[in-house]
């Protein structure tokens, strides 16, 4: 059974940091990503990682988070991470973990992902 569970969200002041975690089970996903959705806005891709095996092959970031966010994955723990530094009020959103099987690349297109977690809220105050 496919299952993705996010954690680590919370409230932080601008300039602060948070680390999101997503534990996954049910399958070995070659491509996983983080997405976010602010009220009244479409869900957007934040970061994606392609890791078919032990070594990371490729990562991709949205321009808005480059240099501030880092996506990583620990296969031994079945956990995906998103380290978020230098947070800004515009980073406030519900953050979702997503996965797809059989992929051979990264993508920030939400329509390409098959499986989703329930989300974790991140709020950044100025």
Coordinates of C-alpha atoms in Angstrom, one line a residue:
X1 CA 0.0 0.0 0.0
X2 CA 1.4 3.4 -1.0
X3 CA 1.8 5.8 1.9
X4 CA 3.5 9.2 2.1
X5 CA 3.5 11.0 5.5
X6 CA 4.9 14.5 5.9
X7 CA 6.1 16.1 9.1
X8 CA 8.2 19.0 10.3
X9 CA 6.1 21.9 9.4
X10 CA 5.5 24.8 11.8
X11 CA 5.7 28.5 12.3
X12 CA 9.0 30.4 12.0
X13 CA 10.1 34.0 11.6
X14 CA 11.6 35.3 8.4
X15 CA 15.2 34.2 8.0
X16 CA 14.6 31.1 10.0
X17 CA 14.9 27.4 9.0
X18 CA 12.8 24.3 9.0
X19 CA 13.3 20.7 7.8
X20 CA 10.4 18.8 6.4
X21 CA 10.4 15.0 6.4
X22 CA 8.4 12.6 4.3
X23 CA 8.4 8.9 5.2
X24 CA 7.3 6.6 2.4
X25 CA 6.4 3.0 2.0
X26 CA 4.8 0.6 -0.4
X27 CA 7.3 1.0 -3.2
X28 CA 10.8 2.2 -4.2
X29 CA 10.2 5.5 -6.0
X30 CA 12.8 6.7 -8.4
X31 CA 11.5 10.2 -8.4
X32 CA 10.1 12.2 -5.5
X33 CA 9.4 15.8 -5.0
X34 CA 8.1 18.6 -2.7
X35 CA 5.3 20.8 -3.7
X36 CA 3.5 23.7 -2.0
X37 CA 0.2 25.4 -2.2
X38 CA -0.7 28.7 -0.8
X39 CA -4.4 29.8 -0.3
X40 CA -5.9 30.8 -3.6
X41 CA -2.9 29.7 -5.6
X42 CA -2.1 26.6 -7.7
X43 CA 0.1 23.9 -6.3
X44 CA 3.7 24.5 -7.5
X45 CA 6.8 22.4 -7.6
X46 CA 9.5 23.3 -5.2
X47 CA 12.1 20.6 -5.5
X48 CA 12.5 17.2 -7.1
X49 CA 15.0 14.4 -6.8
X50 CA 15.8 11.5 -9.0
X51 CA 17.5 8.7 -7.1
X52 CA 17.0 5.2 -8.6
X53 CA 19.5 3.6 -6.3
X54 CA 22.1 4.3 -3.7
X55 CA 23.4 7.4 -5.3
X56 CA 21.6 10.7 -6.1
X57 CA 21.5 11.2 -9.9
X58 CA 19.9 14.6 -10.2
X59 CA 18.0 17.3 -8.3
X60 CA 15.9 20.2 -9.5
X61 CA 14.7 23.3 -7.8
X62 CA 12.2 26.1 -8.5
X63 CA 13.9 29.4 -9.2
X64 CA 12.2 30.9 -6.1
X65 CA 14.0 28.5 -3.7
X66 CA 17.3 27.9 -5.4
X67 CA 20.2 28.5 -2.9
X68 CA 17.8 28.3 0.1
X69 CA 16.2 24.9 -0.1
X70 CA 17.9 21.5 -0.3
X71 CA 16.1 18.2 -1.1
X72 CA 17.7 14.9 0.0
X73 CA 16.7 11.4 0.5
X74 CA 17.8 8.6 2.9
X75 CA 16.8 5.3 1.3
X76 CA 17.8 3.3 4.4
X77 CA 15.2 5.3 6.4
X78 CA 12.7 5.5 3.6
X79 CA 12.6 9.3 4.2
X80 CA 12.7 12.3 1.9
X81 CA 13.8 15.7 3.4
X82 CA 13.5 19.3 2.5
X83 CA 15.8 21.6 4.3
X84 CA 14.5 25.2 4.1
X85 CA 16.8 28.0 5.1
X86 CA 16.4 31.8 4.9
X87 CA 12.7 31.4 4.9
X88 CA 10.5 34.3 3.6
X89 CA 6.9 35.1 4.2
X90 CA 6.1 34.1 0.6
X91 CA 7.2 30.6 1.4
X92 CA 4.1 30.2 3.6
X93 CA 2.0 27.3 2.2
X94 CA 0.9 23.8 2.7
X95 CA 3.8 21.6 1.7
X96 CA 3.2 18.2 0.1
X97 CA 5.5 15.3 -0.6
X98 CA 4.9 13.4 -3.9
X99 CA 6.2 10.4 -5.6
X100 CA 6.1 8.5 -8.9
X101 CA 7.4 5.2 -10.0
X102 CA 9.3 4.2 -13.1
X103 CA 10.6 7.7 -13.8
X104 CA 14.1 8.4 -15.1
X105 CA 14.3 12.1 -14.4
X106 CA 13.2 14.9 -12.1
X107 CA 10.2 17.0 -12.7
X108 CA 8.4 19.9 -11.0
X109 CA 5.2 19.2 -12.9
X110 CA 2.5 18.1 -10.4
X111 CA 0.6 16.3 -13.1
X112 CA 3.4 13.8 -13.4
X113 CA 3.2 12.5 -9.9
X114 CA 1.0 9.5 -8.9
X115 CA 1.1 9.6 -5.1
X116 CA 0.7 12.4 -2.6
X117 CA 1.0 12.9 1.1
X118 CA -1.6 14.8 3.2
X119 CA 0.6 17.9 3.6
X120 CA 2.3 19.9 6.4
X121 CA 1.8 23.6 7.0
X122 CA 4.6 26.0 6.9
X123 CA 4.0 29.6 8.1
X124 CA 6.7 32.3 7.9
X125 CA 6.0 35.6 9.6
X126 CA 7.8 38.8 8.9

